[in-house]
Amino acid sequence: MLDTSLPPLTKPAASVAAGTLLLNRGDAVDRVVHILQGRVVLGVMADGQMAHQLGVVEGPFWLEAASGLLDLPHVVDAVAETDVDLQFVSVSDFVAEVKRLPQASKNLLLDMARSQRQQTEMAVSRLAKDADARCAEWLLRHAQPDEGVGGLAVKLTERKRNIAAQLGIAPETFSRVLRHLRERQLISGGGRVLGLPNPQALRELAGA
């Protein structure tokens, strides 16, 4: 977002372990986090886990700087995927640095920050669609007639982790959803082949 050669930082560089919560969605922004190195997962947490993943960023990277620049609360949760080296800049220092830019550059930066914020808010709102519904939609999209189950079935040709990534959810969430669908008798079987005994109920769940 900005050149990383900012004036002296308000806090020294820090290192955090993988799994550390770096940003909490909805919290006020009092400092802007600069990732020096390491990977950070962005998304929406639920029950202490990253239930819905929006993406992964890798340092050097300004983390959710648009929220600080626009004086808005964090729109996503952020968790260190690896050990991460960080620096912190107070919002006041960060904004002051932006104000020193030429007017045209400052206007462009603010426009980009607003656009990025709107896109992120839209992405988060899409995640509001229940994970069960998204999984149901995915199952219906990949369903094929299967004589072995006497109806529609889905062959899992990819690892569950990869399927979960396509759905924007954690692997644990995907496994939990499959368990719930099985308990509701919306899928059957196990292993690499999942039967769909009630496609209409799946369509209703998917909102189709």
mmCIF file of N, CA and C in Angstrom, residues 21-97:
data_model
loop_
_atom_site.group_PDB
_atom_site.id
_atom_site.type_symbol
_atom_site.label_atom_id
_atom_site.label_comp_id
_atom_site.label_asym_id
_atom_site.label_seq_id
_atom_site.Cartn_x
_atom_site.Cartn_y
_atom_site.Cartn_z
ATOM 1 N N LEU A 21 -3.856 -15.111 16.548
ATOM 2 C CA LEU A 21 -4.861 -14.205 15.993
ATOM 3 C C LEU A 21 -4.261 -12.803 15.907
ATOM 4 N N LEU A 22 -4.193 -12.260 14.702
ATOM 5 C CA LEU A 22 -3.575 -10.947 14.487
ATOM 6 C C LEU A 22 -4.609 -9.832 14.391
ATOM 7 N N LEU A 23 -5.744 -10.115 13.781
ATOM 8 C CA LEU A 23 -6.820 -9.139 13.662
ATOM 9 C C LEU A 23 -8.124 -9.806 14.042
ATOM 10 N N ASN A 24 -8.975 -9.068 14.713
ATOM 11 C CA ASN A 24 -10.278 -9.565 15.118
ATOM 12 C C ASN A 24 -11.361 -8.739 14.437
ATOM 13 N N ARG A 25 -12.155 -9.391 13.605
ATOM 14 C CA ARG A 25 -13.184 -8.697 12.834
ATOM 15 C C ARG A 25 -14.114 -7.906 13.754
ATOM 16 N N GLY A 26 -14.335 -6.644 13.393
ATOM 17 C CA GLY A 26 -15.209 -5.775 14.169
ATOM 18 C C GLY A 26 -14.488 -4.911 15.179
ATOM 19 N N ASP A 27 -13.225 -5.228 15.486
ATOM 20 C CA ASP A 27 -12.459 -4.411 16.434
ATOM 21 C C ASP A 27 -12.054 -3.081 15.803
ATOM 22 N N ALA A 28 -11.997 -2.040 16.626
ATOM 23 C CA ALA A 28 -11.495 -0.756 16.158
ATOM 24 C C ALA A 28 -10.012 -0.886 15.822
ATOM 25 N N VAL A 29 -9.563 -0.104 14.859
ATOM 26 C CA VAL A 29 -8.165 -0.156 14.425
ATOM 27 C C VAL A 29 -7.384 0.941 15.139
ATOM 28 N N ASP A 30 -6.428 0.546 15.976
ATOM 29 C CA ASP A 30 -5.587 1.530 16.643
ATOM 30 C C ASP A 30 -4.159 1.527 16.107
ATOM 31 N N ARG A 31 -3.854 0.488 15.290
ATOM 32 C CA ARG A 31 -2.532 0.420 14.684
ATOM 33 C C ARG A 31 -2.634 -0.384 13.395
ATOM 34 N N VAL A 32 -1.733 -0.123 12.498
ATOM 35 C CA VAL A 32 -1.691 -0.841 11.235
ATOM 36 C C VAL A 32 -0.541 -1.833 11.308
ATOM 37 N N VAL A 33 -0.824 -3.062 10.918
ATOM 38 C CA VAL A 33 0.154 -4.143 11.017
ATOM 39 C C VAL A 33 0.860 -4.320 9.677
ATOM 40 N N HIS A 34 2.176 -4.349 9.746
ATOM 41 C CA HIS A 34 2.984 -4.600 8.556
ATOM 42 C C HIS A 34 3.667 -5.950 8.715
ATOM 43 N N ILE A 35 3.331 -6.882 7.819
ATOM 44 C CA ILE A 35 3.958 -8.204 7.850
ATOM 45 C C ILE A 35 5.305 -8.104 7.150
ATOM 46 N N LEU A 36 6.366 -8.387 7.884
ATOM 47 C CA LEU A 36 7.694 -8.397 7.281
ATOM 48 C C LEU A 36 7.923 -9.694 6.520
ATOM 49 N N GLN A 37 7.608 -10.808 7.157
ATOM 50 C CA GLN A 37 7.694 -12.104 6.500
ATOM 51 C C GLN A 37 6.783 -13.094 7.195
ATOM 52 N N GLY A 38 6.363 -14.097 6.432
ATOM 53 C CA GLY A 38 5.421 -15.075 6.941
ATOM 54 C C GLY A 38 4.095 -14.975 6.213
ATOM 55 N N ARG A 39 3.231 -15.972 6.403
ATOM 56 C CA ARG A 39 1.922 -16.035 5.738
ATOM 57 C C ARG A 39 0.802 -15.870 6.756
ATOM 58 N N VAL A 40 -0.231 -15.166 6.323
ATOM 59 C CA VAL A 40 -1.382 -14.878 7.183
ATOM 60 C C VAL A 40 -2.661 -15.210 6.419
ATOM 61 N N VAL A 41 -3.570 -15.913 7.086
ATOM 62 C CA VAL A 41 -4.858 -16.276 6.499
ATOM 63 C C VAL A 41 -5.899 -15.225 6.872
ATOM 64 N N LEU A 42 -6.671 -14.776 5.881
ATOM 65 C CA LEU A 42 -7.744 -13.811 6.097
ATOM 66 C C LEU A 42 -9.087 -14.506 5.910
ATOM 67 N N GLY A 43 -10.058 -14.163 6.750
ATOM 68 C CA GLY A 43 -11.368 -14.776 6.605
ATOM 69 C C GLY A 43 -12.274 -14.442 7.761
ATOM 70 N N VAL A 44 -13.149 -15.377 8.081
ATOM 71 C CA VAL A 44 -14.136 -15.191 9.155
ATOM 72 C C VAL A 44 -14.009 -16.359 10.122
ATOM 73 N N MET A 45 -13.768 -16.042 11.377
ATOM 74 C CA MET A 45 -13.617 -17.060 12.416
ATOM 75 C C MET A 45 -14.987 -17.467 12.962
ATOM 76 N N ALA A 46 -15.048 -18.722 13.410
ATOM 77 C CA ALA A 46 -16.237 -19.233 14.108
ATOM 78 C C ALA A 46 -15.778 -20.301 15.077
ATOM 79 N N ASP A 47 -16.196 -20.161 16.327
ATOM 80 C CA ASP A 47 -15.825 -21.125 17.363
ATOM 81 C C ASP A 47 -14.317 -21.300 17.472
ATOM 82 N N GLY A 48 -13.598 -20.186 17.343
ATOM 83 C CA GLY A 48 -12.153 -20.215 17.517
ATOM 84 C C GLY A 48 -11.380 -20.773 16.348
ATOM 85 N N GLN A 49 -12.055 -21.055 15.215
ATOM 86 C CA GLN A 49 -11.381 -21.579 14.037
ATOM 87 C C GLN A 49 -11.712 -20.724 12.831
ATOM 88 N N MET A 50 -10.815 -20.752 11.821
ATOM 89 C CA MET A 50 -11.063 -20.029 10.593
ATOM 90 C C MET A 50 -12.074 -20.817 9.770
ATOM 91 N N ALA A 51 -13.349 -20.479 9.952
ATOM 92 C CA ALA A 51 -14.422 -21.236 9.310
ATOM 93 C C ALA A 51 -14.542 -20.922 7.826
ATOM 94 N N HIS A 52 -14.302 -19.660 7.458
ATOM 95 C CA HIS A 52 -14.443 -19.236 6.069
ATOM 96 C C HIS A 52 -13.190 -18.464 5.666
ATOM 97 N N GLN A 53 -12.465 -18.997 4.723
ATOM 98 C CA GLN A 53 -11.203 -18.387 4.318
ATOM 99 C C GLN A 53 -11.389 -17.549 3.065
ATOM 100 N N LEU A 54 -10.931 -16.294 3.126
ATOM 101 C CA LEU A 54 -11.003 -15.392 1.979
ATOM 102 C C LEU A 54 -9.721 -15.391 1.168
ATOM 103 N N GLY A 55 -8.613 -15.625 1.806
ATOM 104 C CA GLY A 55 -7.348 -15.616 1.088
ATOM 105 C C GLY A 55 -6.171 -15.710 2.031
ATOM 106 N N VAL A 56 -4.996 -15.761 1.432
ATOM 107 C CA VAL A 56 -3.741 -15.819 2.176
ATOM 108 C C VAL A 56 -2.820 -14.735 1.643
ATOM 109 N N VAL A 57 -2.187 -13.998 2.543
ATOM 110 C CA VAL A 57 -1.228 -12.971 2.143
ATOM 111 C C VAL A 57 0.133 -13.315 2.733
ATOM 112 N N GLU A 58 1.159 -12.818 2.103
ATOM 113 C CA GLU A 58 2.520 -13.132 2.522
ATOM 114 C C GLU A 58 3.341 -11.859 2.538
ATOM 115 N N GLY A 59 4.173 -11.713 3.578
ATOM 116 C CA GLY A 59 4.978 -10.516 3.731
ATOM 117 C C GLY A 59 6.059 -10.389 2.667
ATOM 118 N N PRO A 60 6.462 -9.152 2.379
ATOM 119 C CA PRO A 60 6.004 -7.907 3.021
ATOM 120 C C PRO A 60 4.613 -7.494 2.537
ATOM 121 N N PHE A 61 3.770 -7.122 3.506
ATOM 122 C CA PHE A 61 2.382 -6.810 3.181
ATOM 123 C C PHE A 61 1.777 -5.973 4.304
ATOM 124 N N TRP A 62 1.034 -4.912 3.907
ATOM 125 C CA TRP A 62 0.286 -4.126 4.894
ATOM 126 C C TRP A 62 -1.049 -4.824 5.124
ATOM 127 N N LEU A 63 -1.313 -5.188 6.354
ATOM 128 C CA LEU A 63 -2.467 -6.019 6.695
ATOM 129 C C LEU A 63 -3.678 -5.155 7.048
ATOM 130 N N GLU A 64 -4.709 -5.208 6.178
ATOM 131 C CA GLU A 64 -5.955 -4.481 6.428
ATOM 132 C C GLU A 64 -5.705 -2.994 6.654
ATOM 133 N N ALA A 65 -4.778 -2.438 5.880
ATOM 134 C CA ALA A 65 -4.428 -1.025 6.051
ATOM 135 C C ALA A 65 -5.587 -0.105 5.684
ATOM 136 N N ALA A 66 -6.453 -0.533 4.761
ATOM 137 C CA ALA A 66 -7.570 0.307 4.340
ATOM 138 C C ALA A 66 -8.477 0.653 5.515
ATOM 139 N N SER A 67 -8.669 -0.283 6.437
ATOM 140 C CA SER A 67 -9.535 -0.012 7.590
ATOM 141 C C SER A 67 -8.968 1.111 8.448
ATOM 142 N N GLY A 68 -7.646 1.088 8.672
ATOM 143 C CA GLY A 68 -7.028 2.157 9.439
ATOM 144 C C GLY A 68 -7.094 3.485 8.725
ATOM 145 N N LEU A 69 -6.879 3.451 7.425
ATOM 146 C CA LEU A 69 -6.888 4.685 6.640
ATOM 147 C C LEU A 69 -8.269 5.315 6.598
ATOM 148 N N LEU A 70 -9.301 4.488 6.581
ATOM 149 C CA LEU A 70 -10.680 4.980 6.484
ATOM 150 C C LEU A 70 -11.358 5.122 7.842
ATOM 151 N N ASP A 71 -10.622 4.835 8.925
ATOM 152 C CA ASP A 71 -11.161 4.925 10.286
ATOM 153 C C ASP A 71 -12.386 4.027 10.451
ATOM 154 N N LEU A 72 -12.247 2.777 9.998
ATOM 155 C CA LEU A 72 -13.313 1.787 10.097
ATOM 156 C C LEU A 72 -12.800 0.567 10.843
ATOM 157 N N PRO A 73 -13.690 -0.201 11.462
ATOM 158 C CA PRO A 73 -13.243 -1.412 12.174
ATOM 159 C C PRO A 73 -12.751 -2.471 11.192
ATOM 160 N N HIS A 74 -12.002 -3.416 11.701
ATOM 161 C CA HIS A 74 -11.514 -4.510 10.863
ATOM 162 C C HIS A 74 -12.701 -5.260 10.266
ATOM 163 N N VAL A 75 -12.581 -5.602 8.987
ATOM 164 C CA VAL A 75 -13.670 -6.289 8.292
ATOM 165 C C VAL A 75 -13.431 -7.790 8.217
ATOM 166 N N VAL A 76 -12.222 -8.236 8.514
ATOM 167 C CA VAL A 76 -11.909 -9.670 8.485
ATOM 168 C C VAL A 76 -11.116 -10.052 9.725
ATOM 169 N N ASP A 77 -11.089 -11.340 9.992
ATOM 170 C CA ASP A 77 -10.176 -11.909 10.982
ATOM 171 C C ASP A 77 -8.887 -12.292 10.258
ATOM 172 N N ALA A 78 -7.778 -12.258 10.971
ATOM 173 C CA ALA A 78 -6.494 -12.628 10.388
ATOM 174 C C ALA A 78 -5.731 -13.500 11.374
ATOM 175 N N VAL A 79 -5.247 -14.639 10.894
ATOM 176 C CA VAL A 79 -4.524 -15.593 11.731
ATOM 177 C C VAL A 79 -3.210 -15.958 11.050
ATOM 178 N N ALA A 80 -2.123 -15.974 11.827
ATOM 179 C CA ALA A 80 -0.825 -16.352 11.284
ATOM 180 C C ALA A 80 -0.853 -17.816 10.864
ATOM 181 N N GLU A 81 -0.549 -18.091 9.604
ATOM 182 C CA GLU A 81 -0.493 -19.475 9.131
ATOM 183 C C GLU A 81 0.879 -20.081 9.417
ATOM 184 N N THR A 82 1.905 -19.224 9.411
ATOM 185 C CA THR A 82 3.260 -19.629 9.768
ATOM 186 C C THR A 82 3.748 -18.684 10.865
ATOM 187 N N ASP A 83 4.950 -18.900 11.357
ATOM 188 C CA ASP A 83 5.557 -17.902 12.218
ATOM 189 C C ASP A 83 5.679 -16.608 11.413
ATOM 190 N N VAL A 84 5.375 -15.483 12.040
ATOM 191 C CA VAL A 84 5.300 -14.211 11.316
ATOM 192 C C VAL A 84 6.096 -13.139 12.056
ATOM 193 N N ASP A 85 6.858 -12.357 11.307
ATOM 194 C CA ASP A 85 7.549 -11.187 11.838
ATOM 195 C C ASP A 85 6.730 -9.955 11.472
ATOM 196 N N LEU A 86 6.486 -9.101 12.477
ATOM 197 C CA LEU A 86 5.587 -7.962 12.312
ATOM 198 C C LEU A 86 6.236 -6.654 12.732
ATOM 199 N N GLN A 87 5.677 -5.582 12.214
ATOM 200 C CA GLN A 87 5.919 -4.239 12.731
ATOM 201 C C GLN A 87 4.578 -3.549 12.857
ATOM 202 N N PHE A 88 4.500 -2.574 13.739
ATOM 203 C CA PHE A 88 3.249 -1.876 13.973
ATOM 204 C C PHE A 88 3.442 -0.378 13.777
ATOM 205 N N VAL A 89 2.461 0.252 13.141
ATOM 206 C CA VAL A 89 2.452 1.703 12.969
ATOM 207 C C VAL A 89 1.133 2.220 13.525
ATOM 208 N N SER A 90 1.182 3.220 14.371
ATOM 209 C CA SER A 90 -0.060 3.779 14.892
ATOM 210 C C SER A 90 -0.862 4.359 13.735
ATOM 211 N N VAL A 91 -2.192 4.327 13.869
ATOM 212 C CA VAL A 91 -3.044 4.858 12.814
ATOM 213 C C VAL A 91 -2.735 6.323 12.550
ATOM 214 N N SER A 92 -2.496 7.086 13.600
ATOM 215 C CA SER A 92 -2.211 8.507 13.418
ATOM 216 C C SER A 92 -0.950 8.723 12.594
ATOM 217 N N ASP A 93 0.105 7.939 12.865
ATOM 218 C CA ASP A 93 1.332 8.067 12.078
ATOM 219 C C ASP A 93 1.110 7.609 10.644
ATOM 220 N N PHE A 94 0.336 6.544 10.483
ATOM 221 C CA PHE A 94 0.073 6.020 9.151
ATOM 222 C C PHE A 94 -0.693 7.034 8.308
ATOM 223 N N VAL A 95 -1.748 7.613 8.886
ATOM 224 C CA VAL A 95 -2.548 8.604 8.176
ATOM 225 C C VAL A 95 -1.717 9.856 7.881
ATOM 226 N N ALA A 96 -0.893 10.246 8.836
ATOM 227 C CA ALA A 96 -0.038 11.423 8.627
ATOM 228 C C ALA A 96 0.899 11.209 7.451
ATOM 229 N N GLU A 97 1.420 9.995 7.320
ATOM 230 C CA GLU A 97 2.312 9.687 6.197
ATOM 231 C C GLU A 97 1.566 9.783 4.876
#
